[in-house]
mmCIF file of C-alpha atoms and ligand atoms in Angstrom:
data_model
loop_
_atom_site.group_PDB
_atom_site.id
_atom_site.type_symbol
_atom_site.label_atom_id
_atom_site.label_comp_id
_atom_site.label_asym_id
_atom_site.label_seq_id
_atom_site.Cartn_x
_atom_site.Cartn_y
_atom_site.Cartn_z
ATOM 1 C CA MET A 1 -1.347 -9.395 -0.722
ATOM 2 C CA SER A 2 0.359 -8.894 2.646
ATOM 3 C CA TYR A 3 0.645 -5.509 4.253
ATOM 4 C CA GLY A 4 3.549 -5.074 6.637
ATOM 5 C CA ILE A 5 4.278 -1.821 8.460
ATOM 6 C CA ASP A 6 7.993 -2.617 7.849
ATOM 7 C CA THR A 7 7.438 -1.947 4.165
ATOM 8 C CA VAL A 8 6.147 1.541 4.761
ATOM 9 C CA ASP A 9 8.816 4.133 4.198
ATOM 10 C CA SER A 10 7.019 7.020 2.613
ATOM 11 C CA VAL A 11 3.663 8.665 3.215
ATOM 12 C CA GLY A 12 1.576 10.728 0.843
ATOM 13 C CA VAL A 13 -0.853 13.304 2.225
ATOM 14 C CA VAL A 14 -3.506 14.797 0.071
ATOM 15 C CA GLY A 15 -4.469 18.247 1.344
ATOM 16 C CA ALA A 16 -2.266 20.684 3.329
ATOM 17 C CA GLY A 17 -5.004 22.229 5.507
ATOM 18 C CA THR A 18 -5.372 21.849 9.199
ATOM 19 C CA MET A 19 -5.691 18.044 9.135
ATOM 20 C CA GLY A 20 -3.377 17.324 6.155
ATOM 21 C CA SER A 21 -0.516 19.438 7.438
ATOM 22 C CA GLY A 22 -0.948 17.828 10.915
ATOM 23 C CA ILE A 23 -0.839 14.344 9.425
ATOM 24 C CA ALA A 24 2.257 15.233 7.295
ATOM 25 C CA GLN A 25 3.914 16.522 10.576
ATOM 26 C CA VAL A 26 3.355 13.566 12.721
ATOM 27 C CA SER A 27 4.410 11.259 9.881
ATOM 28 C CA ALA A 28 7.629 13.087 9.330
ATOM 29 C CA LEU A 29 8.244 13.378 13.070
ATOM 30 C CA ALA A 30 8.018 9.524 13.173
ATOM 31 C CA GLY A 31 10.766 9.378 10.543
ATOM 32 C CA TYR A 32 8.780 8.800 7.355
ATOM 33 C CA ASP A 33 9.473 10.637 4.130
ATOM 34 C CA VAL A 34 6.361 12.526 3.325
ATOM 35 C CA VAL A 35 4.883 14.109 0.171
ATOM 36 C CA MET A 36 2.236 16.725 1.057
ATOM 37 C CA ARG A 37 0.110 17.783 -1.855
ATOM 38 C CA ASP A 38 -2.479 20.532 -2.262
ATOM 39 C CA ILE A 39 -4.019 22.114 -5.375
ATOM 40 C CA GLU A 40 -2.272 25.567 -5.083
ATOM 41 C CA PRO A 41 1.277 26.402 -4.103
ATOM 42 C CA GLU A 42 -0.054 28.954 -1.546
ATOM 43 C CA LEU A 43 -2.007 26.229 0.173
ATOM 44 C CA VAL A 44 1.113 24.041 0.346
ATOM 45 C CA GLU A 45 3.008 27.004 1.865
ATOM 46 C CA ASP A 46 0.223 27.573 4.460
ATOM 47 C CA GLY A 47 0.590 23.954 5.374
ATOM 48 C CA PHE A 48 4.334 24.355 5.952
ATOM 49 C CA ASP A 49 3.645 27.513 7.996
ATOM 50 C CA ALA A 50 1.228 25.524 10.219
ATOM 51 C CA ILE A 51 3.821 22.719 10.625
ATOM 52 C CA GLU A 52 6.562 25.221 11.543
ATOM 53 C CA ASP A 53 4.284 26.926 14.009
ATOM 54 C CA SER A 54 3.354 23.655 15.640
ATOM 55 C CA LEU A 55 6.914 22.371 15.765
ATOM 56 C CA GLY A 56 7.986 25.712 17.266
ATOM 57 C CA ARG A 57 5.605 25.060 20.199
ATOM 58 C CA PHE A 58 7.238 21.651 20.835
ATOM 59 C CA VAL A 59 10.660 23.354 20.681
ATOM 60 C CA ASP A 60 9.479 26.051 23.095
ATOM 61 C CA ARG A 61 8.475 23.522 25.640
ATOM 62 C CA GLY A 62 11.690 21.571 25.257
ATOM 63 C CA ASP A 63 10.164 18.458 23.640
ATOM 64 C CA LEU A 64 12.201 18.893 20.428
ATOM 65 C CA THR A 65 15.436 20.617 19.540
ATOM 66 C CA GLU A 66 15.571 23.212 16.739
ATOM 67 C CA LYS A 67 17.683 20.727 14.768
ATOM 68 C CA GLU A 68 15.094 17.903 15.139
ATOM 69 C CA ALA A 69 12.317 20.351 14.152
ATOM 70 C CA ASP A 70 14.289 21.344 11.000
ATOM 71 C CA ALA A 71 14.856 17.690 10.164
ATOM 72 C CA VAL A 72 11.091 17.087 10.385
ATOM 73 C CA VAL A 73 10.417 19.891 7.867
ATOM 74 C CA GLU A 74 13.176 18.613 5.577
ATOM 75 C CA ARG A 75 11.490 15.150 5.403
ATOM 76 C CA ILE A 76 8.372 16.745 3.863
ATOM 77 C CA GLU A 77 8.242 17.495 0.199
ATOM 78 C CA GLY A 78 5.469 19.929 -0.881
ATOM 79 C CA THR A 79 3.826 19.539 -4.266
ATOM 80 C CA THR A 80 0.760 20.401 -6.312
ATOM 81 C CA ALA A 81 1.091 17.338 -8.518
ATOM 82 C CA LEU A 82 -0.906 14.309 -7.488
ATOM 83 C CA ASP A 83 1.451 12.186 -9.534
ATOM 84 C CA ASP A 84 4.218 12.875 -7.011
ATOM 85 C CA LEU A 85 2.421 10.516 -4.631
ATOM 86 C CA ALA A 86 2.894 7.622 -7.014
ATOM 87 C CA ASP A 87 5.746 5.972 -5.091
ATOM 88 C CA CYS A 88 4.259 6.457 -1.573
ATOM 89 C CA ASP A 89 3.597 3.269 0.462
ATOM 90 C CA ILE A 90 0.490 4.791 2.120
ATOM 91 C CA VAL A 91 -1.519 7.780 1.156
ATOM 92 C CA VAL A 92 -3.786 9.657 3.576
ATOM 93 C CA GLU A 93 -6.411 11.908 2.023
ATOM 94 C CA ALA A 94 -7.469 14.995 3.967
ATOM 95 C CA ALA A 95 -9.105 17.049 1.219
ATOM 96 C CA VAL A 96 -12.451 18.840 1.377
ATOM 97 C CA GLU A 97 -15.520 17.016 2.765
ATOM 98 C CA ASP A 98 -17.127 16.538 -0.691
ATOM 99 C CA MET A 99 -18.005 13.054 -1.867
ATOM 100 C CA ALA A 100 -17.541 13.777 -5.558
ATOM 101 C CA VAL A 101 -14.052 15.316 -4.950
ATOM 102 C CA LYS A 102 -13.034 12.394 -2.750
ATOM 103 C CA ARG A 103 -14.268 9.794 -5.277
ATOM 104 C CA GLU A 104 -12.423 11.460 -8.102
ATOM 105 C CA LEU A 105 -9.272 11.680 -5.964
ATOM 106 C CA PHE A 106 -9.452 8.022 -4.951
ATOM 107 C CA ALA A 107 -10.067 6.875 -8.485
ATOM 108 C CA ASP A 108 -6.932 8.803 -9.535
ATOM 109 C CA LEU A 109 -4.876 7.628 -6.541
ATOM 110 C CA ALA A 110 -5.795 3.951 -7.240
ATOM 111 C CA GLU A 111 -4.642 4.389 -10.848
ATOM 112 C CA LEU A 112 -1.300 6.127 -10.144
ATOM 113 C CA THR A 113 -0.148 4.164 -7.097
ATOM 114 C CA GLU A 114 0.981 0.517 -7.156
ATOM 115 C CA PRO A 115 -1.409 -2.216 -5.962
ATOM 116 C CA GLY A 116 -0.377 -2.764 -2.324
ATOM 117 C CA THR A 117 -0.410 0.945 -1.574
ATOM 118 C CA VAL A 118 -2.937 1.565 1.222
ATOM 119 C CA LEU A 119 -5.298 4.484 0.407
ATOM 120 C CA ALA A 120 -6.730 6.068 3.625
ATOM 121 C CA THR A 121 -9.300 8.768 3.974
ATOM 122 C CA ASN A 122 -9.488 11.179 6.877
ATOM 123 C CA THR A 123 -13.141 11.915 6.196
ATOM 124 C CA SER A 124 -15.183 13.217 9.154
ATOM 125 C CA THR A 125 -18.505 11.576 8.267
ATOM 126 C CA LEU A 126 -18.563 10.341 4.625
ATOM 127 C CA SER A 127 -18.794 6.600 3.896
ATOM 128 C CA VAL A 128 -15.458 4.871 3.256
ATOM 129 C CA THR A 129 -17.325 2.165 1.285
ATOM 130 C CA THR A 130 -18.742 4.791 -1.072
ATOM 131 C CA ILE A 131 -15.385 6.439 -1.506
ATOM 132 C CA ALA A 132 -13.720 3.037 -2.090
ATOM 133 C CA SER A 133 -16.229 2.087 -4.714
ATOM 134 C CA ALA A 134 -14.825 4.762 -7.000
ATOM 135 C CA THR A 135 -11.592 2.605 -7.243
ATOM 136 C CA ASP A 136 -10.717 -0.738 -8.655
ATOM 137 C CA ARG A 137 -9.008 -1.605 -5.262
ATOM 138 C CA PRO A 138 -11.724 -1.140 -2.603
ATOM 139 C CA GLY A 139 -9.918 -3.695 -0.464
ATOM 140 C CA GLU A 140 -7.030 -1.239 0.001
ATOM 141 C CA VAL A 141 -9.177 1.677 1.062
ATOM 142 C CA VAL A 142 -9.700 2.410 4.779
ATOM 143 C CA ARG A 143 -10.608 5.362 6.963
ATOM 144 C CA LEU A 144 -7.818 6.708 9.201
ATOM 145 C CA HIS A 145 -9.265 9.628 11.077
ATOM 146 C CA PHE A 146 -6.967 11.877 13.051
ATOM 147 C CA MET A 147 -8.366 14.421 15.524
ATOM 148 C CA ASN A 148 -7.759 18.171 15.453
ATOM 149 C CA PRO A 149 -5.126 19.399 16.427
ATOM 150 C CA VAL A 150 -3.365 16.368 14.963
ATOM 151 C CA PRO A 151 0.035 17.017 16.582
ATOM 152 C CA VAL A 152 -1.378 16.927 20.110
ATOM 153 C CA MET A 153 -4.482 14.708 19.989
ATOM 154 C CA GLU A 154 -3.753 11.015 20.773
ATOM 155 C CA GLY A 155 -6.708 9.321 19.234
ATOM 156 C CA VAL A 156 -7.168 7.988 15.754
ATOM 157 C CA GLU A 157 -10.396 6.295 14.554
ATOM 158 C CA VAL A 158 -9.925 3.454 12.082
ATOM 159 C CA VAL A 159 -13.011 2.685 10.038
ATOM 160 C CA VAL A 160 -13.452 -0.509 8.057
ATOM 161 C CA GLY A 161 -15.322 -0.344 4.720
ATOM 162 C CA GLU A 162 -17.431 -3.186 3.324
ATOM 163 C CA LYS A 163 -14.529 -4.400 1.269
ATOM 164 C CA THR A 164 -11.522 -3.325 3.264
ATOM 165 C CA ALA A 165 -9.075 -6.182 3.523
ATOM 166 C CA GLU A 166 -8.124 -7.400 7.042
ATOM 167 C CA GLY A 167 -4.398 -6.704 6.402
ATOM 168 C CA VAL A 168 -5.214 -3.172 5.398
ATOM 169 C CA VAL A 169 -7.104 -2.575 8.697
ATOM 170 C CA ASP A 170 -4.165 -3.968 10.629
ATOM 171 C CA LEU A 171 -1.771 -1.763 8.749
ATOM 172 C CA ALA A 172 -3.964 1.298 9.396
ATOM 173 C CA HIS A 173 -3.759 0.590 13.176
ATOM 174 C CA ALA A 174 -0.054 -0.051 12.996
ATOM 175 C CA PHE A 175 0.683 3.065 10.990
ATOM 176 C CA ALA A 176 -1.363 5.250 13.513
ATOM 177 C CA GLU A 177 0.648 3.702 16.345
ATOM 178 C CA GLU A 178 3.946 4.315 14.544
ATOM 179 C CA VAL A 179 3.112 8.039 14.353
ATOM 180 C CA GLY A 180 2.467 8.068 18.093
ATOM 181 C CA LYS A 181 -1.321 7.638 18.204
ATOM 182 C CA THR A 182 -3.702 5.184 19.853
ATOM 183 C CA THR A 183 -6.521 3.803 17.832
ATOM 184 C CA TRP A 184 -10.032 2.516 18.092
ATOM 185 C CA GLU A 185 -12.156 0.935 15.419
ATOM 186 C CA ALA A 186 -15.636 1.558 14.064
ATOM 187 C CA ASP A 187 -17.816 0.141 11.355
ATOM 188 C CA ASP A 188 -18.702 2.208 8.262
ATOM 189 C CA LYS A 189 -21.918 3.759 9.779
ATOM 190 C CA PRO A 190 -22.755 7.394 9.593
ATOM 191 C CA GLY A 191 -20.441 9.508 11.796
ATOM 192 C CA PHE A 192 -18.759 6.367 13.115
ATOM 193 C CA VAL A 193 -18.096 6.725 16.913
ATOM 194 C CA SER A 194 -16.494 10.092 17.191
ATOM 195 C CA ASN A 195 -18.591 12.438 15.056
ATOM 196 C CA ARG A 196 -21.867 10.582 15.587
ATOM 197 C CA ILE A 197 -21.692 11.416 19.279
ATOM 198 C CA LEU A 198 -19.563 14.664 19.256
ATOM 199 C CA MET A 199 -21.623 16.554 16.567
ATOM 200 C CA PRO A 200 -25.032 16.320 18.318
ATOM 201 C CA TRP A 201 -23.280 17.413 21.527
ATOM 202 C CA ILE A 202 -22.004 20.567 19.744
ATOM 203 C CA ASN A 203 -25.333 21.059 17.974
ATOM 204 C CA GLU A 204 -27.268 20.882 21.235
ATOM 205 C CA GLY A 205 -24.808 23.337 22.865
ATOM 206 C CA ILE A 206 -25.622 25.788 20.011
ATOM 207 C CA ARG A 207 -29.394 25.231 20.373
ATOM 208 C CA ALA A 208 -29.120 25.746 24.140
ATOM 209 C CA PHE A 209 -27.404 29.073 23.557
ATOM 210 C CA ASP A 210 -29.908 30.107 20.843
ATOM 211 C CA GLU A 211 -32.864 29.137 23.080
ATOM 212 C CA GLY A 212 -31.523 31.205 25.947
ATOM 213 C CA VAL A 213 -30.714 28.365 28.337
ATOM 214 C CA ALA A 214 -27.437 30.125 29.444
ATOM 215 C CA THR A 215 -24.811 32.460 28.130
ATOM 216 C CA LYS A 216 -22.261 30.930 25.765
ATOM 217 C CA ALA A 217 -19.574 31.259 28.407
ATOM 218 C CA ASP A 218 -21.741 29.495 30.967
ATOM 219 C CA ILE A 219 -22.635 26.689 28.454
ATOM 220 C CA ASP A 220 -18.935 26.109 27.874
ATOM 221 C CA ARG A 221 -18.005 26.531 31.516
ATOM 222 C CA GLY A 222 -20.750 24.151 32.584
ATOM 223 C CA MET A 223 -19.703 21.425 30.251
ATOM 224 C CA LYS A 224 -16.014 21.812 31.034
ATOM 225 C CA LEU A 225 -16.363 21.904 34.762
ATOM 226 C CA GLY A 226 -19.271 19.545 34.905
ATOM 227 C CA THR A 227 -17.920 16.829 32.655
ATOM 228 C CA ASN A 228 -14.177 17.464 32.669
ATOM 229 C CA VAL A 229 -13.726 18.078 28.924
ATOM 230 C CA PRO A 230 -11.027 20.512 27.698
ATOM 231 C CA MET A 231 -13.445 22.641 25.706
ATOM 232 C CA GLY A 232 -17.163 23.312 25.883
ATOM 233 C CA PRO A 233 -19.373 22.808 22.815
ATOM 234 C CA LEU A 234 -19.262 26.368 21.521
ATOM 235 C CA GLU A 235 -15.494 26.777 21.977
ATOM 236 C CA LEU A 236 -14.987 23.376 20.296
ATOM 237 C CA ALA A 237 -17.232 24.391 17.385
ATOM 238 C CA ASP A 238 -15.082 27.404 16.803
ATOM 239 C CA HIS A 239 -11.928 25.278 17.102
ATOM 240 C CA ILE A 240 -13.189 22.702 14.571
ATOM 241 C CA GLY A 241 -14.779 25.276 12.190
ATOM 242 C CA LEU A 242 -18.471 25.909 12.028
ATOM 243 C CA ASP A 243 -18.609 24.972 8.341
ATOM 244 C CA VAL A 244 -17.041 21.552 9.218
ATOM 245 C CA CYS A 245 -19.575 21.103 12.007
ATOM 246 C CA LEU A 246 -22.462 22.039 9.814
ATOM 247 C CA HIS A 247 -21.393 19.750 6.956
ATOM 248 C CA ALA A 248 -20.938 16.842 9.398
ATOM 249 C CA THR A 249 -24.284 17.446 11.087
ATOM 250 C CA GLU A 250 -26.036 17.737 7.725
ATOM 251 C CA THR A 251 -24.566 14.433 6.599
ATOM 252 C CA LEU A 252 -25.760 12.784 9.886
ATOM 253 C CA HIS A 253 -29.179 14.434 9.451
ATOM 254 C CA GLU A 254 -29.492 13.038 5.974
ATOM 255 C CA GLU A 255 -28.482 9.505 7.074
ATOM 256 C CA LEU A 256 -29.975 9.284 10.565
ATOM 257 C CA GLY A 257 -32.949 11.602 10.577
ATOM 258 C CA ASP A 258 -34.321 14.458 12.615
ATOM 259 C CA ARG A 259 -32.464 13.986 15.892
ATOM 260 C CA TYR A 260 -29.426 15.335 13.931
ATOM 261 C CA LYS A 261 -31.124 18.448 12.479
ATOM 262 C CA PRO A 262 -28.567 21.296 12.401
ATOM 263 C CA ALA A 263 -29.246 24.062 14.861
ATOM 264 C CA TYR A 264 -30.721 27.213 13.205
ATOM 265 C CA LEU A 265 -27.903 29.388 14.656
ATOM 266 C CA LEU A 266 -25.195 27.104 13.248
ATOM 267 C CA LYS A 267 -26.621 27.471 9.722
ATOM 268 C CA ARG A 268 -26.940 31.207 10.149
ATOM 269 C CA LYS A 269 -23.392 31.691 11.382
ATOM 270 C CA VAL A 270 -21.931 29.674 8.461
ATOM 271 C CA GLU A 271 -24.071 31.708 6.016
ATOM 272 C CA ALA A 272 -22.633 34.882 7.593
ATOM 273 C CA GLY A 273 -19.093 33.553 7.149
ATOM 274 C CA ASP A 274 -18.348 33.451 10.895
ATOM 275 C CA LEU A 275 -16.628 30.052 10.804
ATOM 276 C CA GLY A 276 -14.787 30.098 14.100
ATOM 277 C CA LYS A 277 -11.092 30.571 14.875
ATOM 278 C CA LYS A 278 -10.033 30.401 11.220
ATOM 279 C CA THR A 279 -12.067 33.489 10.251
ATOM 280 C CA GLY A 280 -11.441 35.329 13.568
ATOM 281 C CA ARG A 281 -15.055 35.018 14.679
ATOM 282 C CA GLY A 282 -17.486 32.262 15.477
ATOM 283 C CA PHE A 283 -19.226 32.161 18.794
ATOM 284 C CA TYR A 284 -16.230 34.017 20.187
ATOM 285 C CA GLU A 285 -13.780 36.511 18.663
ATOM 286 C CA TYR A 286 -10.126 35.687 18.028
ATOM 287 C CA GLU A 287 -7.104 37.804 17.130
HETATM 288 N N1 LIG B 301 0.861 21.887 17.948
HETATM 289 C C1 LIG B 301 1.690 21.857 19.027
HETATM 290 N N2 LIG B 301 1.258 22.216 20.204
HETATM 291 C C2 LIG B 301 -0.009 22.629 20.358
HETATM 292 C C3 LIG B 301 -0.919 22.666 19.316
HETATM 293 C C4 LIG B 301 -0.439 22.314 17.972
HETATM 294 N N3 LIG B 301 -1.178 22.340 16.910
HETATM 295 N N4 LIG B 301 -2.134 23.087 19.800
HETATM 296 C C5 LIG B 301 -1.955 23.333 21.083
HETATM 297 N N5 LIG B 301 -0.714 23.000 21.430
HETATM 298 C C6 LIG B 301 -0.068 23.112 22.774
HETATM 299 C C7 LIG B 301 -0.049 24.537 23.244
HETATM 300 O O1 LIG B 301 1.097 25.196 22.731
HETATM 301 C C8 LIG B 301 0.040 24.377 24.753
HETATM 302 O O2 LIG B 301 1.419 24.057 25.124
HETATM 303 P P1 LIG B 301 1.918 24.598 26.525
HETATM 304 O O3 LIG B 301 1.145 23.890 27.577
HETATM 305 O O4 LIG B 301 3.389 24.213 26.454
HETATM 306 O O5 LIG B 301 1.688 26.103 26.510
HETATM 307 C C9 LIG B 301 -0.761 23.131 24.975
HETATM 308 O O6 LIG B 301 -0.871 22.426 23.705
HETATM 309 C C10 LIG B 301 -2.091 23.417 25.468
HETATM 310 O O7 LIG B 301 -2.719 24.322 24.606
HETATM 311 P P2 LIG B 301 -3.441 25.687 25.079
HETATM 312 O O8 LIG B 301 -2.932 26.178 26.354
HETATM 313 O O9 LIG B 301 -3.582 26.614 23.872
HETATM 314 O O10 LIG B 301 -4.983 25.266 25.272
HETATM 315 P P3 LIG B 301 -5.578 23.913 25.884
HETATM 316 O O11 LIG B 301 -4.902 23.591 27.159
HETATM 317 O O12 LIG B 301 -7.040 24.139 25.875
HETATM 318 O O13 LIG B 301 -5.219 22.832 24.742
HETATM 319 C C11 LIG B 301 -6.270 21.667 23.023
HETATM 320 C C12 LIG B 301 -5.601 22.982 23.437
HETATM 321 C C13 LIG B 301 -5.212 20.613 22.943
HETATM 322 C C14 LIG B 301 -6.808 22.034 21.600
HETATM 323 C C15 LIG B 301 -7.338 21.238 24.031
HETATM 324 O O14 LIG B 301 -8.170 22.405 24.266
HETATM 325 C C16 LIG B 301 -8.244 20.186 23.549
HETATM 326 O O15 LIG B 301 -7.848 19.021 23.628
HETATM 327 N N6 LIG B 301 -9.430 20.511 22.999
HETATM 328 C C17 LIG B 301 -10.359 19.519 22.460
HETATM 329 C C18 LIG B 301 -9.943 19.246 21.026
HETATM 330 C C19 LIG B 301 -10.867 18.188 20.390
HETATM 331 O O16 LIG B 301 -11.883 17.781 20.961
HETATM 332 N N7 LIG B 301 -10.475 17.875 19.185
HETATM 333 C C20 LIG B 301 -11.334 16.950 18.414
HETATM 334 C C21 LIG B 301 -12.123 17.845 17.449
HETATM 335 S S1 LIG B 301 -13.192 16.805 16.473
HETATM 336 C C22 LIG B 301 -12.283 16.275 15.225
HETATM 337 O O17 LIG B 301 -11.158 16.559 15.019
HETATM 338 C C23 LIG B 301 -13.069 15.373 14.291
HETATM 339 C C24 LIG B 301 -13.736 15.945 13.146
HETATM 340 O O18 LIG B 301 -13.870 15.223 12.153
HETATM 341 C C25 LIG B 301 -14.339 17.274 13.099
#
């Protein structure tokens, strides 16, 4: 089987949340026809709201015209039916971080799409090989991991599973580049490059706060000014979502041992429902 980027016209996206809607947006902006699927109509609508909000920001700063922004939205079809992804040339899954859910989705996607359709997962920390093993086409499963917020972050991490075919890896890089991103590649090892290194950084920031090393503002300020990153660990945790950080850290802890043990305060905040920006309160408060 050969996998050419020239044969890709349509993109399926599973999940219309923060990541899925962002992936749908950048794909449509690059000129692809997109089918964005979530399980409830309201979730699909929320995805469109996020896309319109983001496109509006590009319009406000003069990077897009209103007409171009409208055309991007028109290229995206929303649906709750997984079957509507049957004719897509590449499908990117950005559903919940739950291995059982992802395995079931990939088994269904492999059945309903034609052989030759690349099936990509945006998983933060789960193994692409384990996800792929739920399908009868593991060679066509790859990890294509966008960063949050997808419309403005340049990087995409491509992860190669045990059985991923070489042509599929090449297509994953080429597709990410077509949607305006720059890629790097990692092996299918826990957390890959990005989250293996980012999550303990965030976790240690939370521990430092909990152990009274400094105020949260000074921890964030110190890391921003001291290492020239756009957000400190506590701000970034709020931006990503504390539930996402906890899940990722727990997966790393399970796979890699005690150095990844989730901070006590991270667990306590998730239990309290303070998940960061999305709930209006995490380490900081948001309107
Ligand atoms: N769509 C369009 N534009 C957006 C946007 C979006 N979703 N989000 C931010 N922007 C724009 C803003 O409108 C703003 O534009 P103007 O300069 O014209 O006003 C510009 O980006 C800068 O935004 P802000 O002024 O609000 O704040 P900022 O300068 O701090 O930038 C940020 C925001 C881009 C998020 C920046 O803080 C940043 O890069 N933070 C780090 C993000 C990061 O590390 N992401 C990775 C998370 S980990 C992950 O994704 C992996 C995982 O599996 C968990």
